[in-house]
Amino acid sequence: MKKFMSLLLVLMMVLSLAACGGNSGGSSSGDSGTSAPADSGTSAPADSGSGDAAEPGFSGSYLMGTGSATGNYYQFGNAMCTVINNVTGANLTVNATGGSTENARLLGSGENEFAMIQSDVYSYAHDGIELFDGSPITNFKAITACYPEMVQIVVRKDSGIQSISDMAGKNICVGAVGSGYEVAARQILGAYGMTYDDINETFADQSTAKNGVQDGTFDGMFMCSGYPNSNVTELSLNGNIDLVTIDDEHMAKLLEQYPFYSSFTPETDEYNLGHPITSVAVKCMMVCNDTFSDDEIYALTKAIYENLGDVQEINAKANYMSLDAALSGIPSDLHPGAMRYYEEQGIEIPDYLK
């Protein structure tokens, strides 16, 4: 009996130990083999495989240098920013400035990250000539050409000026000191074999020039702007002004010497002159600091061209924009992100832009 009880006690202890070991192993196996692998081996792959990774975008808060608050650059830049911000969720804000030359310098200093800028001023800045003589600014790249900016040579009808040559001895406002159109005035006069020594030149901004032509202080003025320009439209209301055409011979000289120019004849007579006018034009361009990644500028360029109709509804000058014209007039240094987008759209990139 004692042996039987001893054997029974030993058997019960063995069964008890076996039961404890079985529960411990089962619990451990259940935590590591069911719960943990279910989280790491099922949930994560399901998330990563449920859709493509989000396309890199354009975001952040930035300033875009434009021009005076009443000018074309400011209004057009505001239209671009409005659409870009609506599409991307970024906060790109227009900054009223003195125009292309100041915009290049603001980009150089890093105070602005984007700008509207004339193609000739862009070229001067990168090459360190004219307005930037000896002090090149090269830390910005092109995104897109936008619209033509016509060098408009406005004269009073009673001035007797019918050609550039007739400006000899006349009171002419050639533009603000350091402005892109003041350089254009020198270049156009030069094509006719003239310099400032041949005219009575005054350096002043557009508003001062307009008032001077209106009150007779100036016989004429040079200015560069998208067509039509509000200041010239205002002057044209009384019918006392005309615009001077650059003839074919001198146009050929200008185009040969300055490749950033193109010949431009407006399709409509917005100033009610009664005749067509032809002058040289540069391109308004959108540019950015070169610190932006390819992905960021790709996304921004895509936002512009896939929503171009919205920009056109806000500002009619965007009607000049199209993918086919996106590179027209850009002198150099297209941003790689913009380049990638254009290449995807089948646009051939010239070597000088790469």
mmCIF file of C-alpha atoms in Angstrom:
data_model
loop_
_atom_site.group_PDB
_atom_site.id
_atom_site.type_symbol
_atom_site.label_atom_id
_atom_site.label_comp_id
_atom_site.label_asym_id
_atom_site.label_seq_id
_atom_site.Cartn_x
_atom_site.Cartn_y
_atom_site.Cartn_z
ATOM 1 C CA MET A 1 0.000 0.000 0.000
ATOM 2 C CA LYS A 2 2.809 2.379 0.881
ATOM 3 C CA LYS A 3 4.567 1.472 -2.388
ATOM 4 C CA PHE A 4 1.380 2.078 -4.301
ATOM 5 C CA MET A 5 0.881 5.477 -2.624
ATOM 6 C CA SER A 6 4.506 6.393 -3.311
ATOM 7 C CA LEU A 7 4.184 5.435 -6.973
ATOM 8 C CA LEU A 8 0.923 7.378 -7.261
ATOM 9 C CA LEU A 9 2.528 10.455 -5.700
ATOM 10 C CA VAL A 10 5.489 10.295 -8.114
ATOM 11 C CA LEU A 11 3.117 9.865 -11.069
ATOM 12 C CA MET A 12 1.094 12.902 -10.002
ATOM 13 C CA MET A 13 4.245 15.030 -9.677
ATOM 14 C CA VAL A 14 5.450 14.010 -13.171
ATOM 15 C CA LEU A 15 2.047 14.832 -14.693
ATOM 16 C CA SER A 16 2.020 18.179 -12.890
ATOM 17 C CA LEU A 17 5.495 19.119 -14.208
ATOM 18 C CA ALA A 18 4.536 18.068 -17.742
ATOM 19 C CA ALA A 19 1.404 20.185 -17.579
ATOM 20 C CA CYS A 20 3.335 23.284 -16.436
ATOM 21 C CA GLY A 21 5.938 22.846 -19.147
ATOM 22 C CA GLY A 22 3.240 22.447 -21.808
ATOM 23 C CA ASN A 23 1.407 25.639 -20.792
ATOM 24 C CA SER A 24 4.594 27.691 -20.689
ATOM 25 C CA GLY A 25 5.671 26.529 -24.147
ATOM 26 C CA GLY A 26 2.193 27.062 -25.570
ATOM 27 C CA SER A 27 1.962 30.588 -24.246
ATOM 28 C CA SER A 28 5.424 31.536 -25.523
ATOM 29 C CA SER A 29 4.729 30.045 -28.918
ATOM 30 C CA GLY A 30 1.430 31.882 -29.125
ATOM 31 C CA ASP A 31 2.930 35.355 -28.347
ATOM 32 C CA SER A 32 5.875 35.132 -30.720
ATOM 33 C CA GLY A 33 4.425 32.958 -33.428
ATOM 34 C CA THR A 34 0.932 34.406 -33.704
ATOM 35 C CA SER A 35 0.654 37.920 -32.274
ATOM 36 C CA ALA A 36 4.106 39.361 -33.137
ATOM 37 C CA PRO A 37 4.415 37.909 -36.635
ATOM 38 C CA ALA A 38 0.841 38.992 -37.336
ATOM 39 C CA ASP A 39 1.783 42.633 -36.621
ATOM 40 C CA SER A 40 5.164 42.724 -38.390
ATOM 41 C CA GLY A 41 4.583 40.162 -41.116
ATOM 42 C CA THR A 42 1.011 40.960 -42.122
ATOM 43 C CA SER A 43 0.113 44.538 -41.225
ATOM 44 C CA ALA A 44 3.265 46.270 -42.557
ATOM 45 C CA PRO A 45 3.336 44.541 -45.970
ATOM 46 C CA ALA A 46 -0.381 45.183 -46.331
ATOM 47 C CA ASP A 47 0.182 48.941 -45.766
ATOM 48 C CA SER A 48 3.124 49.179 -48.152
ATOM 49 C CA GLY A 49 1.409 47.141 -50.803
ATOM 50 C CA SER A 50 -1.970 48.877 -50.673
ATOM 51 C CA GLY A 51 -0.855 51.717 -53.005
ATOM 52 C CA ASP A 52 2.107 53.541 -54.582
ATOM 53 C CA ALA A 53 4.231 55.833 -52.450
ATOM 54 C CA ALA A 54 3.090 59.482 -52.530
ATOM 55 C CA GLU A 55 4.645 61.491 -55.375
ATOM 56 C CA PRO A 56 7.181 64.049 -54.114
ATOM 57 C CA GLY A 57 5.601 67.489 -53.973
ATOM 58 C CA PHE A 58 6.262 71.176 -53.566
ATOM 59 C CA SER A 59 5.611 72.700 -50.154
ATOM 60 C CA GLY A 60 6.829 75.395 -47.783
ATOM 61 C CA SER A 61 6.646 79.198 -47.584
ATOM 62 C CA TYR A 62 8.604 81.303 -50.076
ATOM 63 C CA LEU A 63 8.793 84.790 -51.599
ATOM 64 C CA MET A 64 8.594 85.562 -55.317
ATOM 65 C CA GLY A 65 10.143 88.852 -56.457
ATOM 66 C CA THR A 66 7.980 90.606 -59.054
ATOM 67 C CA GLY A 67 7.742 94.353 -59.732
ATOM 68 C CA SER A 68 5.776 97.383 -58.597
ATOM 69 C CA ALA A 69 2.391 96.638 -57.019
ATOM 70 C CA THR A 70 0.602 98.184 -60.030
ATOM 71 C CA GLY A 71 2.748 96.517 -62.696
ATOM 72 C CA ASN A 72 2.426 93.436 -64.894
ATOM 73 C CA TYR A 73 4.988 91.349 -62.994
ATOM 74 C CA TYR A 74 3.170 91.737 -59.694
ATOM 75 C CA GLN A 75 -0.227 90.894 -61.185
ATOM 76 C CA PHE A 76 1.038 87.982 -63.261
ATOM 77 C CA GLY A 77 3.159 86.636 -60.400
ATOM 78 C CA ASN A 78 0.123 86.762 -58.143
ATOM 79 C CA ALA A 79 -1.872 84.693 -60.642
ATOM 80 C CA MET A 80 0.894 82.084 -60.784
ATOM 81 C CA CYS A 81 1.207 81.938 -57.000
ATOM 82 C CA THR A 82 -2.546 81.593 -56.526
ATOM 83 C CA VAL A 83 -2.750 78.529 -58.766
ATOM 84 C CA ILE A 84 0.466 76.928 -57.502
ATOM 85 C CA ASN A 85 -0.656 77.325 -53.890
ATOM 86 C CA ASN A 86 -4.136 75.944 -54.623
ATOM 87 C CA VAL A 87 -2.683 72.871 -56.311
ATOM 88 C CA THR A 88 0.296 72.119 -54.070
ATOM 89 C CA GLY A 89 -0.714 73.520 -50.683
ATOM 90 C CA ALA A 90 2.473 75.627 -50.588
ATOM 91 C CA ASN A 91 2.614 79.266 -49.522
ATOM 92 C CA LEU A 92 4.328 81.131 -52.364
ATOM 93 C CA THR A 93 3.827 84.890 -51.895
ATOM 94 C CA VAL A 94 4.502 87.750 -54.294
ATOM 95 C CA ASN A 95 6.950 90.424 -53.195
ATOM 96 C CA ALA A 96 6.683 93.933 -54.695
ATOM 97 C CA THR A 97 10.149 94.965 -55.936
ATOM 98 C CA GLY A 98 11.923 97.268 -58.342
ATOM 99 C CA GLY A 99 11.791 94.646 -61.087
ATOM 100 C CA SER A 100 14.163 92.235 -62.800
ATOM 101 C CA THR A 101 17.476 93.708 -61.666
ATOM 102 C CA GLU A 102 16.481 93.872 -58.018
ATOM 103 C CA ASN A 103 14.934 90.413 -58.293
ATOM 104 C CA ALA A 104 18.249 88.941 -59.434
ATOM 105 C CA ARG A 105 20.002 90.548 -56.474
ATOM 106 C CA LEU A 106 17.334 89.334 -54.037
ATOM 107 C CA LEU A 107 17.861 85.812 -55.368
ATOM 108 C CA GLY A 108 21.604 86.237 -55.009
ATOM 109 C CA SER A 109 21.277 87.279 -51.370
ATOM 110 C CA GLY A 110 18.727 84.549 -50.604
ATOM 111 C CA GLU A 111 16.075 87.054 -49.520
ATOM 112 C CA ASN A 112 13.718 85.724 -52.207
ATOM 113 C CA GLU A 113 13.562 82.151 -53.459
ATOM 114 C CA PHE A 114 11.618 82.774 -56.696
ATOM 115 C CA ALA A 115 11.309 85.648 -59.150
ATOM 116 C CA MET A 116 9.875 86.922 -62.386
ATOM 117 C CA ILE A 117 12.771 88.206 -64.481
ATOM 118 C CA GLN A 118 13.469 89.407 -68.015
ATOM 119 C CA SER A 119 15.532 87.033 -70.154
ATOM 120 C CA ASP A 120 18.089 89.751 -70.955
ATOM 121 C CA VAL A 121 18.610 90.629 -67.285
ATOM 122 C CA TYR A 122 18.865 86.909 -66.499
ATOM 123 C CA SER A 123 21.651 86.678 -69.073
ATOM 124 C CA TYR A 124 23.453 89.785 -67.749
ATOM 125 C CA ALA A 125 23.355 88.442 -64.182
ATOM 126 C CA HIS A 126 24.712 85.004 -65.098
ATOM 127 C CA ASP A 127 27.439 86.490 -67.299
ATOM 128 C CA GLY A 128 28.392 89.306 -64.886
ATOM 129 C CA ILE A 129 27.978 92.072 -67.491
ATOM 130 C CA GLU A 130 26.028 95.314 -67.932
ATOM 131 C CA LEU A 131 24.052 95.866 -64.706
ATOM 132 C CA PHE A 132 26.120 93.164 -62.960
ATOM 133 C CA ASP A 133 29.517 94.081 -64.370
ATOM 134 C CA GLY A 134 32.153 92.116 -62.464
ATOM 135 C CA SER A 135 29.608 90.734 -59.975
ATOM 136 C CA PRO A 136 27.811 87.780 -61.567
ATOM 137 C CA ILE A 137 24.850 86.170 -59.821
ATOM 138 C CA THR A 138 24.531 82.535 -60.814
ATOM 139 C CA ASN A 139 22.643 80.836 -57.974
ATOM 140 C CA PHE A 140 19.301 80.735 -59.782
ATOM 141 C CA LYS A 141 17.881 78.652 -62.630
ATOM 142 C CA ALA A 142 15.021 78.911 -65.106
ATOM 143 C CA ILE A 143 11.684 77.154 -64.678
ATOM 144 C CA THR A 144 9.678 78.447 -67.627
ATOM 145 C CA ALA A 145 9.320 81.270 -70.107
ATOM 146 C CA CYS A 146 6.046 83.107 -69.563
ATOM 147 C CA TYR A 147 5.165 85.930 -71.977
ATOM 148 C CA PRO A 148 6.912 88.405 -74.307
ATOM 149 C CA GLU A 149 7.895 91.807 -72.974
ATOM 150 C CA MET A 150 7.983 94.373 -75.727
ATOM 151 C CA VAL A 151 10.378 97.307 -75.715
ATOM 152 C CA GLN A 152 7.799 100.030 -76.266
ATOM 153 C CA ILE A 153 9.156 103.284 -77.663
ATOM 154 C CA VAL A 154 6.504 105.855 -76.859
ATOM 155 C CA VAL A 155 6.626 109.380 -78.343
ATOM 156 C CA ARG A 156 4.407 112.448 -78.367
ATOM 157 C CA LYS A 157 2.771 113.028 -81.749
ATOM 158 C CA ASP A 158 3.899 116.656 -81.675
ATOM 159 C CA SER A 159 7.540 115.643 -81.099
ATOM 160 C CA GLY A 160 8.281 115.028 -84.769
ATOM 161 C CA ILE A 161 9.777 111.615 -83.916
ATOM 162 C CA GLN A 162 8.850 108.964 -86.472
ATOM 163 C CA SER A 163 11.976 106.800 -86.219
ATOM 164 C CA ILE A 164 14.779 106.224 -83.727
ATOM 165 C CA SER A 165 17.021 108.509 -85.762
ATOM 166 C CA ASP A 166 14.585 111.372 -85.177
ATOM 167 C CA MET A 167 15.350 111.230 -81.444
ATOM 168 C CA ALA A 168 18.548 113.235 -81.993
ATOM 169 C CA GLY A 169 18.412 116.360 -79.829
ATOM 170 C CA LYS A 170 15.102 115.336 -78.206
ATOM 171 C CA ASN A 171 14.245 114.929 -74.512
ATOM 172 C CA ILE A 172 13.989 111.187 -73.982
ATOM 173 C CA CYS A 173 13.402 109.221 -70.783
ATOM 174 C CA VAL A 174 15.517 106.087 -71.169
ATOM 175 C CA GLY A 175 14.389 104.297 -67.992
ATOM 176 C CA ALA A 176 15.414 104.021 -64.391
ATOM 177 C CA VAL A 177 19.114 103.715 -63.634
ATOM 178 C CA GLY A 178 20.008 100.030 -63.450
ATOM 179 C CA SER A 179 16.803 98.877 -65.150
ATOM 180 C CA GLY A 180 16.694 96.324 -67.933
ATOM 181 C CA TYR A 181 14.934 98.686 -70.329
ATOM 182 C CA GLU A 182 17.561 101.378 -69.822
ATOM 183 C CA VAL A 183 20.059 98.872 -71.206
ATOM 184 C CA ALA A 184 17.620 98.148 -74.054
ATOM 185 C CA ALA A 185 17.458 101.877 -74.837
ATOM 186 C CA ARG A 186 21.256 101.996 -75.199
ATOM 187 C CA GLN A 187 21.268 98.889 -77.358
ATOM 188 C CA ILE A 188 18.548 100.144 -79.694
ATOM 189 C CA LEU A 189 20.154 103.552 -80.039
ATOM 190 C CA GLY A 190 23.447 101.779 -80.723
ATOM 191 C CA ALA A 191 21.925 99.803 -83.588
ATOM 192 C CA TYR A 192 21.132 103.162 -85.210
ATOM 193 C CA GLY A 193 24.673 104.424 -84.603
ATOM 194 C CA MET A 194 23.581 106.671 -81.732
ATOM 195 C CA THR A 195 24.489 107.101 -78.041
ATOM 196 C CA TYR A 196 23.179 109.181 -75.173
ATOM 197 C CA ASP A 197 25.406 111.975 -76.481
ATOM 198 C CA ASP A 198 22.951 112.329 -79.366
ATOM 199 C CA ILE A 199 19.866 112.833 -77.170
ATOM 200 C CA ASN A 200 18.933 114.681 -73.988
ATOM 201 C CA GLU A 201 18.529 111.619 -71.786
ATOM 202 C CA THR A 202 16.745 111.423 -68.448
ATOM 203 C CA PHE A 203 16.834 108.429 -66.099
ATOM 204 C CA ALA A 204 13.492 107.823 -64.385
ATOM 205 C CA ASP A 205 10.956 105.119 -63.589
ATOM 206 C CA GLN A 206 7.872 104.315 -65.654
ATOM 207 C CA SER A 207 5.492 106.470 -63.656
ATOM 208 C CA THR A 208 7.733 109.540 -63.925
ATOM 209 C CA ALA A 209 8.281 108.852 -67.618
ATOM 210 C CA LYS A 210 4.549 108.578 -68.269
ATOM 211 C CA ASN A 211 3.849 111.866 -66.484
ATOM 212 C CA GLY A 212 6.694 113.558 -68.364
ATOM 213 C CA VAL A 213 5.366 112.450 -71.752
ATOM 214 C CA GLN A 214 1.892 113.524 -70.726
ATOM 215 C CA ASP A 215 2.883 117.050 -69.683
ATOM 216 C CA GLY A 216 5.459 117.571 -72.444
ATOM 217 C CA THR A 217 8.595 117.354 -70.306
ATOM 218 C CA PHE A 218 9.668 114.360 -72.393
ATOM 219 C CA ASP A 219 9.325 113.948 -76.144
ATOM 220 C CA GLY A 220 9.449 110.203 -75.729
ATOM 221 C CA MET A 221 10.321 107.296 -73.481
ATOM 222 C CA PHE A 222 11.642 103.754 -73.609
ATOM 223 C CA MET A 223 9.987 101.088 -71.501
ATOM 224 C CA CYS A 224 9.815 97.303 -71.524
ATOM 225 C CA SER A 225 6.611 95.546 -70.600
ATOM 226 C CA GLY A 226 4.029 93.003 -71.556
ATOM 227 C CA TYR A 227 1.620 94.359 -74.149
ATOM 228 C CA PRO A 228 -0.526 96.298 -73.465
ATOM 229 C CA ASN A 229 0.931 98.325 -70.619
ATOM 230 C CA SER A 230 -1.429 100.242 -68.342
ATOM 231 C CA ASN A 231 0.727 103.400 -68.350
ATOM 232 C CA VAL A 232 0.802 103.522 -72.152
ATOM 233 C CA THR A 233 -2.912 102.717 -72.325
ATOM 234 C CA GLU A 234 -3.562 105.725 -70.090
ATOM 235 C CA LEU A 235 -1.413 107.948 -72.295
ATOM 236 C CA SER A 236 -3.193 106.726 -75.420
ATOM 237 C CA LEU A 237 -6.633 107.800 -74.233
ATOM 238 C CA ASN A 238 -6.192 111.397 -75.449
ATOM 239 C CA GLY A 239 -4.736 110.305 -78.803
ATOM 240 C CA ASN A 240 -1.554 112.364 -78.374
ATOM 241 C CA ILE A 241 1.020 109.535 -78.524
ATOM 242 C CA ASP A 242 2.459 107.131 -81.055
ATOM 243 C CA LEU A 243 4.849 104.168 -80.874
ATOM 244 C CA VAL A 244 7.985 103.941 -82.993
ATOM 245 C CA THR A 245 8.635 100.851 -85.099
ATOM 246 C CA ILE A 246 12.116 99.356 -85.490
ATOM 247 C CA ASP A 247 12.666 98.842 -89.217
ATOM 248 C CA ASP A 248 13.835 95.553 -90.734
ATOM 249 C CA GLU A 249 17.451 96.617 -91.282
ATOM 250 C CA HIS A 250 18.044 97.666 -87.691
ATOM 251 C CA MET A 251 15.970 94.789 -86.336
ATOM 252 C CA ALA A 252 18.359 92.379 -88.055
ATOM 253 C CA LYS A 253 21.327 94.088 -86.387
ATOM 254 C CA LEU A 254 19.733 93.833 -82.944
ATOM 255 C CA LEU A 255 18.783 90.169 -83.312
ATOM 256 C CA GLU A 256 22.253 89.252 -84.509
ATOM 257 C CA GLN A 257 24.027 91.082 -81.701
ATOM 258 C CA TYR A 258 21.642 90.233 -78.848
ATOM 259 C CA PRO A 259 20.242 86.674 -79.170
ATOM 260 C CA PHE A 260 17.891 87.095 -76.197
ATOM 261 C CA TYR A 261 15.771 89.480 -78.310
ATOM 262 C CA SER A 262 13.038 88.473 -80.715
ATOM 263 C CA SER A 263 10.958 90.532 -83.116
ATOM 264 C CA PHE A 264 7.466 91.237 -81.793
ATOM 265 C CA THR A 265 4.391 92.732 -83.492
ATOM 266 C CA PRO A 266 1.224 92.850 -81.362
ATOM 267 C CA GLU A 267 -1.773 91.193 -82.979
ATOM 268 C CA THR A 268 -4.183 93.864 -81.742
ATOM 269 C CA ASP A 269 -4.147 97.673 -81.681
ATOM 270 C CA GLU A 270 -4.718 98.163 -77.947
ATOM 271 C CA TYR A 271 -3.475 101.767 -78.035
ATOM 272 C CA ASN A 272 -5.704 102.775 -80.985
ATOM 273 C CA LEU A 273 -2.741 103.947 -83.060
ATOM 274 C CA GLY A 274 -4.301 103.004 -86.374
ATOM 275 C CA HIS A 275 -1.243 101.100 -87.599
ATOM 276 C CA PRO A 276 0.870 98.063 -86.597
ATOM 277 C CA ILE A 277 4.068 98.454 -84.592
ATOM 278 C CA THR A 278 7.112 96.202 -84.424
ATOM 279 C CA SER A 279 9.847 96.224 -81.819
ATOM 280 C CA VAL A 280 12.156 93.824 -80.034
ATOM 281 C CA ALA A 281 10.922 91.773 -77.122
ATOM 282 C CA VAL A 282 12.474 89.779 -74.324
ATOM 283 C CA LYS A 283 10.762 87.045 -72.351
ATOM 284 C CA CYS A 284 9.369 87.260 -68.853
ATOM 285 C CA MET A 285 10.663 84.147 -67.114
ATOM 286 C CA MET A 286 9.922 82.394 -63.838
ATOM 287 C CA VAL A 287 13.115 81.391 -62.038
ATOM 288 C CA CYS A 288 14.105 79.871 -58.709
ATOM 289 C CA ASN A 289 17.041 79.585 -56.366
ATOM 290 C CA ASP A 290 19.184 76.566 -57.242
ATOM 291 C CA THR A 291 18.847 75.084 -53.738
ATOM 292 C CA PHE A 292 15.502 73.475 -54.637
ATOM 293 C CA SER A 293 15.575 69.758 -55.335
ATOM 294 C CA ASP A 294 14.697 68.253 -58.693
ATOM 295 C CA ASP A 295 11.559 66.695 -57.186
ATOM 296 C CA GLU A 296 10.322 70.030 -55.821
ATOM 297 C CA ILE A 297 10.683 71.955 -59.079
ATOM 298 C CA TYR A 298 9.321 69.011 -61.064
ATOM 299 C CA ALA A 299 6.163 69.128 -58.919
ATOM 300 C CA LEU A 300 5.911 72.919 -59.240
ATOM 301 C CA THR A 301 6.345 72.846 -63.040
ATOM 302 C CA LYS A 302 3.749 70.101 -63.298
ATOM 303 C CA ALA A 303 1.353 72.153 -61.158
ATOM 304 C CA ILE A 304 1.731 75.122 -63.524
ATOM 305 C CA TYR A 305 1.239 73.302 -66.821
ATOM 306 C CA GLU A 306 -1.443 70.873 -65.717
ATOM 307 C CA ASN A 307 -3.463 73.821 -64.399
ATOM 308 C CA LEU A 308 -2.488 76.449 -66.975
ATOM 309 C CA GLY A 309 -6.127 77.149 -67.810
ATOM 310 C CA ASP A 310 -6.646 78.382 -64.255
ATOM 311 C CA VAL A 311 -3.723 80.815 -64.569
ATOM 312 C CA GLN A 312 -5.120 82.048 -67.892
ATOM 313 C CA GLU A 313 -8.493 82.733 -66.323
ATOM 314 C CA ILE A 314 -6.832 85.004 -63.754
ATOM 315 C CA ASN A 315 -4.346 86.773 -66.042
ATOM 316 C CA ALA A 316 -4.621 86.970 -69.844
ATOM 317 C CA LYS A 317 -0.831 87.176 -70.315
ATOM 318 C CA ALA A 318 -0.730 83.478 -69.476
ATOM 319 C CA ASN A 319 -2.399 82.917 -72.869
ATOM 320 C CA TYR A 320 1.112 83.258 -74.324
ATOM 321 C CA MET A 321 2.187 80.213 -72.292
ATOM 322 C CA SER A 322 2.210 76.664 -73.632
ATOM 323 C CA LEU A 323 4.438 73.619 -73.371
ATOM 324 C CA ASP A 324 5.691 74.290 -76.900
ATOM 325 C CA ALA A 325 6.781 77.801 -75.865
ATOM 326 C CA ALA A 326 8.027 76.915 -72.383
ATOM 327 C CA LEU A 327 11.713 77.161 -73.335
ATOM 328 C CA SER A 328 11.443 80.055 -75.792
ATOM 329 C CA GLY A 329 13.861 82.858 -74.943
ATOM 330 C CA ILE A 330 15.505 81.149 -71.944
ATOM 331 C CA PRO A 331 19.238 81.885 -72.318
ATOM 332 C CA SER A 332 20.708 79.091 -70.169
ATOM 333 C CA ASP A 333 20.556 76.931 -67.038
ATOM 334 C CA LEU A 334 17.160 75.239 -67.023
ATOM 335 C CA HIS A 335 16.449 73.678 -63.620
ATOM 336 C CA PRO A 336 16.809 69.855 -63.832
ATOM 337 C CA GLY A 337 13.420 69.365 -62.174
ATOM 338 C CA ALA A 338 11.675 71.450 -64.822
ATOM 339 C CA MET A 339 13.740 69.705 -67.496
ATOM 340 C CA ARG A 340 12.515 66.296 -66.309
ATOM 341 C CA TYR A 341 8.882 67.389 -66.584
ATOM 342 C CA TYR A 342 9.342 68.807 -70.093
ATOM 343 C CA GLU A 343 11.148 65.683 -71.270
ATOM 344 C CA GLU A 344 8.260 63.566 -69.994
ATOM 345 C CA GLN A 345 5.958 65.720 -72.152
ATOM 346 C CA GLY A 346 8.080 65.063 -75.229
ATOM 347 C CA ILE A 347 9.820 68.457 -75.302
ATOM 348 C CA GLU A 348 13.359 68.303 -76.687
ATOM 349 C CA ILE A 349 15.820 70.167 -74.473
ATOM 350 C CA PRO A 350 18.529 72.153 -76.334
ATOM 351 C CA ASP A 351 22.099 71.504 -75.180
ATOM 352 C CA TYR A 352 22.595 75.119 -74.067
ATOM 353 C CA LEU A 353 19.898 74.697 -71.425
ATOM 354 C CA LYS A 354 21.363 71.537 -69.861
#
